[in-house]
């Protein structure tokens, strides 16, 4: 019984913590979209405008940007020197870019 409860708990926790893992197709599309729209300023996860605000895990953590929601919001609305991409990219494309950025940050770019 304890094993069953533990199994259920872990399954629920995994689903809540990672409800929609990025598929390989989404990541490939995210990479393509990132290269076409973001790499001019963020090549290799760097930032040519504000060098401390990179897309690397440490910086994303430091500036409260280490979530899909935060990245989606930033790409959609822009902020400071970063323009909004709302008129250029649809929601699915923005989601793919966010998945790609999070995945790359976790891999160390």
Short mmCIF file of N, CA, C and O in Angstrom, two decimals:
data_model
loop_
_atom_site.label_atom_id
_atom_site.label_comp_id
_atom_site.label_asym_id
_atom_site.label_seq_id
_atom_site.Cartn_x
_atom_site.Cartn_y
_atom_site.Cartn_z
N UNK A 1 0.82 -1.19 0.00
CA UNK A 1 0.00 0.00 0.00
C UNK A 1 0.87 1.26 0.00
O UNK A 1 0.57 2.21 -0.72
N UNK A 2 1.92 1.28 0.81
CA UNK A 2 2.81 2.43 0.86
C UNK A 2 3.47 2.66 -0.49
O UNK A 2 3.62 3.79 -0.94
N UNK A 3 3.86 1.56 -1.13
CA UNK A 3 4.50 1.67 -2.44
C UNK A 3 3.53 2.26 -3.47
O UNK A 3 3.91 3.08 -4.29
N UNK A 4 2.28 1.85 -3.41
CA UNK A 4 1.27 2.37 -4.32
C UNK A 4 1.05 3.87 -4.08
O UNK A 4 1.01 4.66 -5.04
N UNK A 5 0.92 4.27 -2.83
CA UNK A 5 0.75 5.69 -2.51
C UNK A 5 1.95 6.51 -2.95
O UNK A 5 1.81 7.61 -3.48
N UNK A 6 3.14 5.99 -2.72
CA UNK A 6 4.36 6.67 -3.16
C UNK A 6 4.37 6.81 -4.68
O UNK A 6 4.71 7.87 -5.22
N UNK A 7 4.00 5.75 -5.37
CA UNK A 7 3.96 5.79 -6.83
C UNK A 7 2.97 6.84 -7.33
O UNK A 7 3.26 7.60 -8.24
N UNK A 8 1.80 6.89 -6.72
CA UNK A 8 0.80 7.89 -7.10
C UNK A 8 1.31 9.30 -6.82
O UNK A 8 1.20 10.20 -7.65
N UNK A 9 1.88 9.49 -5.65
CA UNK A 9 2.43 10.79 -5.28
C UNK A 9 3.49 11.25 -6.28
O UNK A 9 3.46 12.39 -6.75
N UNK A 10 4.42 10.36 -6.62
CA UNK A 10 5.48 10.73 -7.55
C UNK A 10 4.94 11.02 -8.94
O UNK A 10 5.41 11.94 -9.61
N UNK A 11 3.95 10.27 -9.36
CA UNK A 11 3.34 10.52 -10.67
C UNK A 11 2.67 11.89 -10.70
O UNK A 11 2.86 12.67 -11.63
N UNK A 12 1.89 12.18 -9.67
CA UNK A 12 1.22 13.49 -9.60
C UNK A 12 2.25 14.60 -9.53
O UNK A 12 2.12 15.61 -10.23
N UNK A 13 3.28 14.44 -8.73
CA UNK A 13 4.32 15.46 -8.62
C UNK A 13 4.98 15.69 -9.98
O UNK A 13 5.19 16.82 -10.39
N UNK A 14 5.30 14.62 -10.71
CA UNK A 14 5.95 14.77 -12.01
C UNK A 14 5.06 15.51 -12.99
O UNK A 14 5.51 16.39 -13.71
N UNK A 15 3.78 15.18 -13.00
CA UNK A 15 2.85 15.85 -13.92
C UNK A 15 2.72 17.33 -13.58
O UNK A 15 2.70 18.18 -14.46
N UNK A 16 2.65 17.64 -12.30
CA UNK A 16 2.53 19.05 -11.89
C UNK A 16 3.82 19.81 -12.18
O UNK A 16 3.79 20.92 -12.69
N UNK A 17 4.95 19.20 -11.89
CA UNK A 17 6.24 19.88 -12.06
C UNK A 17 6.59 20.04 -13.53
O UNK A 17 7.27 20.98 -13.91
N UNK A 18 6.15 19.14 -14.37
CA UNK A 18 6.51 19.18 -15.78
C UNK A 18 5.32 18.74 -16.62
O UNK A 18 5.34 17.69 -17.23
N UNK A 19 4.25 19.56 -16.68
CA UNK A 19 3.03 19.13 -17.33
C UNK A 19 3.13 18.92 -18.83
O UNK A 19 2.45 18.07 -19.37
N UNK A 20 3.96 19.66 -19.51
CA UNK A 20 4.06 19.55 -20.96
C UNK A 20 5.52 19.57 -21.39
O UNK A 20 6.02 20.60 -21.85
N UNK A 21 6.22 18.46 -21.24
CA UNK A 21 7.62 18.47 -21.66
C UNK A 21 7.73 18.76 -23.15
O UNK A 21 6.88 18.36 -23.94
N UNK A 22 8.74 19.51 -23.50
CA UNK A 22 8.93 19.89 -24.89
C UNK A 22 9.26 18.66 -25.73
O UNK A 22 10.08 17.83 -25.35
N UNK A 23 8.62 18.55 -26.88
CA UNK A 23 8.93 17.46 -27.80
C UNK A 23 10.15 17.83 -28.62
O UNK A 23 10.54 19.01 -28.71
N UNK A 24 10.75 16.84 -29.24
CA UNK A 24 11.91 17.10 -30.09
C UNK A 24 11.54 18.04 -31.24
O UNK A 24 12.32 18.91 -31.61
N UNK A 25 10.31 17.87 -31.77
CA UNK A 25 9.87 18.74 -32.87
C UNK A 25 9.73 20.19 -32.39
O UNK A 25 10.12 21.12 -33.10
N UNK A 26 9.19 20.37 -31.18
CA UNK A 26 9.05 21.73 -30.64
C UNK A 26 10.42 22.35 -30.43
O UNK A 26 10.61 23.54 -30.69
N UNK A 27 11.36 21.56 -29.90
CA UNK A 27 12.71 22.10 -29.68
C UNK A 27 13.40 22.43 -30.99
O UNK A 27 14.08 23.44 -31.08
N UNK A 28 13.22 21.60 -32.00
CA UNK A 28 13.82 21.88 -33.31
C UNK A 28 13.21 23.14 -33.90
O UNK A 28 13.93 23.99 -34.44
N UNK A 29 11.90 23.28 -33.78
CA UNK A 29 11.25 24.49 -34.27
C UNK A 29 11.69 25.70 -33.45
O UNK A 29 11.93 26.78 -33.99
N UNK A 30 11.81 25.52 -32.13
CA UNK A 30 12.28 26.60 -31.26
C UNK A 30 13.68 27.05 -31.64
O UNK A 30 13.98 28.25 -31.65
N UNK A 31 14.56 26.09 -31.95
CA UNK A 31 15.93 26.44 -32.37
C UNK A 31 15.90 27.23 -33.67
O UNK A 31 16.61 28.25 -33.80
N UNK A 32 15.09 26.80 -34.61
CA UNK A 32 14.97 27.50 -35.90
C UNK A 32 14.44 28.93 -35.69
O UNK A 32 15.00 29.89 -36.23
N UNK A 33 13.39 29.05 -34.89
CA UNK A 33 12.81 30.36 -34.63
C UNK A 33 13.76 31.26 -33.84
O UNK A 33 13.87 32.46 -34.12
N UNK A 34 14.46 30.68 -32.86
CA UNK A 34 15.44 31.43 -32.08
C UNK A 34 16.53 31.97 -33.00
O UNK A 34 16.89 33.15 -32.92
N UNK A 35 17.05 31.13 -33.88
CA UNK A 35 18.11 31.56 -34.79
C UNK A 35 17.64 32.66 -35.72
O UNK A 35 18.40 33.58 -36.04
N UNK A 36 16.38 32.61 -36.14
CA UNK A 36 15.85 33.61 -37.06
C UNK A 36 15.46 34.92 -36.37
O UNK A 36 15.51 35.98 -37.00
N UNK A 37 15.08 34.86 -35.09
CA UNK A 37 14.52 36.04 -34.43
C UNK A 37 15.31 36.56 -33.24
O UNK A 37 15.17 37.73 -32.88
N UNK A 38 16.10 35.72 -32.61
CA UNK A 38 16.70 36.08 -31.32
C UNK A 38 18.23 36.09 -31.32
O UNK A 38 18.85 36.77 -30.50
N UNK A 39 18.82 35.33 -32.23
CA UNK A 39 20.27 35.12 -32.15
C UNK A 39 21.10 36.37 -32.44
O UNK A 39 22.25 36.44 -32.03
N UNK A 40 20.53 37.36 -33.09
CA UNK A 40 21.30 38.59 -33.33
C UNK A 40 21.75 39.21 -32.01
O UNK A 40 22.85 39.74 -31.92
N UNK A 41 20.90 39.12 -31.00
CA UNK A 41 21.25 39.66 -29.68
C UNK A 41 21.64 38.57 -28.67
O UNK A 41 22.29 38.87 -27.68
N UNK A 42 21.20 37.34 -28.91
CA UNK A 42 21.37 36.28 -27.90
C UNK A 42 22.12 35.06 -28.41
O UNK A 42 21.88 33.95 -27.92
N UNK A 43 23.01 35.23 -29.35
CA UNK A 43 23.76 34.09 -29.87
C UNK A 43 24.49 33.37 -28.73
O UNK A 43 25.13 33.99 -27.90
N UNK A 44 24.34 32.06 -28.69
CA UNK A 44 25.00 31.25 -27.67
C UNK A 44 24.50 31.52 -26.27
O UNK A 44 25.17 31.19 -25.29
N UNK A 45 23.30 32.11 -26.16
CA UNK A 45 22.74 32.40 -24.85
C UNK A 45 23.27 33.68 -24.23
O UNK A 45 22.96 34.00 -23.08
N UNK A 46 24.06 34.43 -24.97
CA UNK A 46 24.62 35.69 -24.47
C UNK A 46 23.64 36.83 -24.68
O UNK A 46 22.53 36.63 -25.16
N UNK A 47 24.05 38.04 -24.36
CA UNK A 47 23.24 39.23 -24.57
C UNK A 47 24.17 40.35 -25.00
O UNK A 47 24.99 40.80 -24.20
N UNK A 48 24.06 40.79 -26.24
CA UNK A 48 24.97 41.82 -26.74
C UNK A 48 24.59 43.22 -26.29
O UNK A 48 25.40 44.13 -26.38
N UNK A 49 23.38 43.40 -25.76
CA UNK A 49 22.93 44.71 -25.32
C UNK A 49 23.26 44.93 -23.84
O UNK A 49 23.87 45.92 -23.47
N UNK A 50 22.85 43.99 -22.99
CA UNK A 50 23.12 44.06 -21.54
C UNK A 50 23.83 42.76 -21.17
O UNK A 50 23.19 41.73 -20.97
N UNK A 51 25.13 42.80 -21.11
CA UNK A 51 25.94 41.59 -21.01
C UNK A 51 25.65 40.73 -19.79
O UNK A 51 25.85 39.52 -19.83
N UNK A 52 25.14 41.30 -18.72
CA UNK A 52 24.86 40.50 -17.53
C UNK A 52 23.54 39.73 -17.63
O UNK A 52 23.32 38.76 -16.91
N UNK A 53 22.65 40.16 -18.52
CA UNK A 53 21.33 39.52 -18.63
C UNK A 53 21.32 38.53 -19.79
O UNK A 53 20.63 38.72 -20.79
N UNK A 54 22.06 37.46 -19.59
CA UNK A 54 22.15 36.42 -20.60
C UNK A 54 20.97 35.46 -20.47
O UNK A 54 20.12 35.62 -19.59
N UNK A 55 20.96 34.46 -21.31
CA UNK A 55 19.97 33.40 -21.25
C UNK A 55 20.55 32.15 -20.60
O UNK A 55 20.00 31.07 -20.73
N UNK A 56 21.63 32.33 -19.90
CA UNK A 56 22.26 31.22 -19.20
C UNK A 56 21.56 31.00 -17.86
O UNK A 56 20.98 31.91 -17.29
N UNK A 57 21.59 29.76 -17.41
CA UNK A 57 20.82 29.37 -16.23
C UNK A 57 21.04 30.29 -15.03
O UNK A 57 20.08 30.69 -14.38
N UNK A 58 22.27 30.63 -14.75
CA UNK A 58 22.57 31.46 -13.59
C UNK A 58 21.88 32.83 -13.69
O UNK A 58 21.33 33.34 -12.72
N UNK A 59 21.94 33.43 -14.87
CA UNK A 59 21.32 34.74 -15.06
C UNK A 59 19.80 34.63 -15.04
O UNK A 59 19.12 35.48 -14.46
N UNK A 60 19.25 33.59 -15.67
CA UNK A 60 17.80 33.41 -15.65
C UNK A 60 17.32 33.25 -14.21
O UNK A 60 16.30 33.84 -13.82
N UNK A 61 18.04 32.47 -13.41
CA UNK A 61 17.69 32.31 -12.00
C UNK A 61 17.79 33.64 -11.27
O UNK A 61 16.88 34.03 -10.53
N UNK A 62 18.89 34.34 -11.46
CA UNK A 62 19.14 35.60 -10.75
C UNK A 62 18.07 36.65 -11.02
O UNK A 62 17.64 37.37 -10.12
N UNK A 63 17.62 36.73 -12.27
CA UNK A 63 16.67 37.77 -12.65
C UNK A 63 15.21 37.29 -12.70
O UNK A 63 14.34 37.98 -13.23
N UNK A 64 14.94 36.11 -12.13
CA UNK A 64 13.57 35.60 -12.07
C UNK A 64 12.99 35.24 -13.42
O UNK A 64 11.79 35.35 -13.64
N UNK A 65 13.85 34.78 -14.32
CA UNK A 65 13.40 34.46 -15.68
C UNK A 65 13.52 32.97 -16.01
O UNK A 65 13.40 32.59 -17.16
N UNK A 66 13.71 32.13 -15.01
CA UNK A 66 13.96 30.71 -15.25
C UNK A 66 12.68 29.88 -15.30
O UNK A 66 12.60 28.81 -14.72
N UNK A 67 11.68 30.40 -16.00
CA UNK A 67 10.45 29.63 -16.18
C UNK A 67 9.91 29.88 -17.59
O UNK A 67 10.19 30.93 -18.19
N UNK A 68 9.15 28.92 -18.06
CA UNK A 68 8.54 29.09 -19.38
C UNK A 68 7.65 30.33 -19.41
O UNK A 68 7.66 31.08 -20.37
N UNK A 69 6.88 30.54 -18.35
CA UNK A 69 5.97 31.68 -18.29
C UNK A 69 6.73 33.01 -18.39
O UNK A 69 6.33 33.91 -19.12
N UNK A 70 7.82 33.12 -17.64
CA UNK A 70 8.60 34.37 -17.67
C UNK A 70 9.19 34.62 -19.06
O UNK A 70 9.15 35.76 -19.55
N UNK A 71 9.68 33.59 -19.69
CA UNK A 71 10.28 33.76 -21.02
C UNK A 71 9.19 34.06 -22.04
O UNK A 71 9.36 34.95 -22.89
N UNK A 72 8.07 33.35 -21.97
CA UNK A 72 6.94 33.65 -22.88
C UNK A 72 6.52 35.11 -22.75
O UNK A 72 6.31 35.79 -23.76
N UNK A 73 6.40 35.58 -21.53
CA UNK A 73 5.98 36.97 -21.29
C UNK A 73 6.99 37.95 -21.87
O UNK A 73 6.62 38.93 -22.52
N UNK A 74 8.27 37.69 -21.65
CA UNK A 74 9.33 38.57 -22.17
C UNK A 74 9.31 38.62 -23.70
O UNK A 74 9.39 39.69 -24.29
N UNK A 75 9.21 37.45 -24.32
CA UNK A 75 9.22 37.40 -25.79
C UNK A 75 7.96 38.08 -26.33
O UNK A 75 8.03 38.84 -27.29
N UNK A 76 6.84 37.82 -25.71
CA UNK A 76 5.57 38.38 -26.17
C UNK A 76 5.52 39.89 -26.03
O UNK A 76 5.16 40.61 -26.97
N UNK A 77 5.89 40.38 -24.87
CA UNK A 77 5.70 41.80 -24.56
C UNK A 77 6.95 42.66 -24.68
O UNK A 77 6.85 43.88 -24.72
N UNK A 78 8.12 42.03 -24.69
CA UNK A 78 9.35 42.79 -24.67
C UNK A 78 9.55 43.43 -23.30
O UNK A 78 8.69 43.36 -22.43
N UNK A 79 10.69 44.06 -23.12
CA UNK A 79 10.98 44.76 -21.86
C UNK A 79 12.29 45.49 -22.03
O UNK A 79 13.26 44.94 -22.55
N UNK A 80 12.32 46.74 -21.60
CA UNK A 80 13.52 47.57 -21.72
C UNK A 80 14.00 47.57 -23.18
O UNK A 80 13.25 47.92 -24.05
N UNK A 81 15.22 47.13 -23.43
CA UNK A 81 15.77 47.18 -24.79
C UNK A 81 15.23 46.09 -25.70
O UNK A 81 15.37 46.17 -26.91
N UNK A 82 14.60 45.07 -25.12
CA UNK A 82 14.09 43.97 -25.95
C UNK A 82 12.71 44.31 -26.50
O UNK A 82 11.80 44.67 -25.75
N UNK A 83 12.56 44.20 -27.82
CA UNK A 83 11.26 44.50 -28.41
C UNK A 83 10.25 43.37 -28.19
O UNK A 83 10.63 42.24 -27.90
N UNK A 84 8.99 43.68 -28.36
CA UNK A 84 7.93 42.68 -28.34
C UNK A 84 7.95 41.90 -29.65
O UNK A 84 8.18 42.48 -30.71
N UNK A 85 7.71 40.61 -29.57
CA UNK A 85 7.61 39.79 -30.77
C UNK A 85 6.17 39.35 -31.03
O UNK A 85 5.93 38.49 -31.86
N UNK A 86 5.24 39.96 -30.32
CA UNK A 86 3.82 39.62 -30.43
C UNK A 86 3.31 39.72 -31.87
O UNK A 86 2.51 38.90 -32.32
N UNK A 87 3.77 40.70 -32.61
CA UNK A 87 3.26 40.88 -33.98
C UNK A 87 4.00 40.00 -35.00
O UNK A 87 3.52 39.84 -36.12
N UNK A 88 5.12 39.43 -34.61
CA UNK A 88 5.89 38.59 -35.55
C UNK A 88 5.71 37.10 -35.33
O UNK A 88 5.90 36.32 -36.25
N UNK A 89 5.41 36.71 -34.08
CA UNK A 89 5.34 35.29 -33.74
C UNK A 89 3.98 34.97 -33.11
O UNK A 89 3.46 35.77 -32.34
N UNK A 90 3.47 33.79 -33.41
CA UNK A 90 2.22 33.38 -32.77
C UNK A 90 2.52 32.69 -31.44
O UNK A 90 3.69 32.44 -31.10
N UNK A 91 1.48 32.36 -30.69
CA UNK A 91 1.66 31.79 -29.36
C UNK A 91 2.44 30.47 -29.39
O UNK A 91 3.27 30.22 -28.52
N UNK A 92 2.18 29.63 -30.37
CA UNK A 92 2.89 28.35 -30.48
C UNK A 92 4.38 28.57 -30.76
O UNK A 92 5.22 27.86 -30.22
N UNK A 93 4.69 29.52 -31.60
CA UNK A 93 6.09 29.82 -31.89
C UNK A 93 6.81 30.37 -30.66
O UNK A 93 7.94 29.99 -30.38
N UNK A 94 6.14 31.23 -29.93
CA UNK A 94 6.73 31.78 -28.70
C UNK A 94 6.95 30.67 -27.69
O UNK A 94 7.98 30.62 -27.01
N UNK A 95 6.00 29.76 -27.59
CA UNK A 95 6.14 28.61 -26.68
C UNK A 95 7.35 27.76 -27.07
O UNK A 95 8.12 27.33 -26.21
N UNK A 96 7.52 27.52 -28.37
CA UNK A 96 8.67 26.72 -28.83
C UNK A 96 9.98 27.43 -28.51
O UNK A 96 10.96 26.78 -28.10
N UNK A 97 10.03 28.73 -28.68
CA UNK A 97 11.25 29.48 -28.33
C UNK A 97 11.51 29.38 -26.83
O UNK A 97 12.64 29.14 -26.41
N UNK A 98 10.48 29.53 -26.01
CA UNK A 98 10.64 29.44 -24.56
C UNK A 98 11.15 28.05 -24.17
O UNK A 98 12.07 27.93 -23.34
N UNK A 99 10.58 27.00 -24.76
CA UNK A 99 11.05 25.63 -24.49
C UNK A 99 12.52 25.49 -24.87
O UNK A 99 13.31 24.90 -24.12
N UNK A 100 12.88 26.04 -26.01
CA UNK A 100 14.26 25.95 -26.48
C UNK A 100 15.21 26.69 -25.53
O UNK A 100 16.25 26.16 -25.16
N UNK A 101 14.84 27.89 -25.12
CA UNK A 101 15.70 28.68 -24.24
C UNK A 101 15.90 27.97 -22.90
O UNK A 101 17.03 27.86 -22.41
N UNK A 102 14.81 27.47 -22.31
CA UNK A 102 14.93 26.75 -21.03
C UNK A 102 15.81 25.52 -21.19
O UNK A 102 16.70 25.27 -20.38
N UNK A 103 15.58 24.76 -22.24
CA UNK A 103 16.37 23.55 -22.47
C UNK A 103 17.84 23.88 -22.67
O UNK A 103 18.71 23.24 -22.08
N UNK A 104 18.13 24.88 -23.48
CA UNK A 104 19.52 25.26 -23.72
C UNK A 104 20.17 25.79 -22.44
O UNK A 104 21.35 25.52 -22.19
N UNK A 105 19.44 26.55 -21.65
CA UNK A 105 20.03 27.07 -20.41
C UNK A 105 20.39 25.94 -19.46
O UNK A 105 21.41 25.98 -18.79
N UNK A 106 19.55 24.91 -19.43
CA UNK A 106 19.83 23.77 -18.56
C UNK A 106 21.01 22.95 -19.08
O UNK A 106 21.71 22.30 -18.30
N UNK A 107 21.24 22.98 -20.39
CA UNK A 107 22.38 22.27 -20.98
C UNK A 107 23.66 23.10 -20.96
O UNK A 107 24.71 22.60 -21.31
N UNK A 108 23.55 24.38 -20.62
CA UNK A 108 24.72 25.24 -20.60
C UNK A 108 25.04 25.88 -21.93
O UNK A 108 26.15 26.34 -22.16
N UNK A 109 24.06 25.92 -22.82
CA UNK A 109 24.22 26.50 -24.15
C UNK A 109 25.38 25.86 -24.84
O UNK A 109 25.93 26.18 -25.76
#
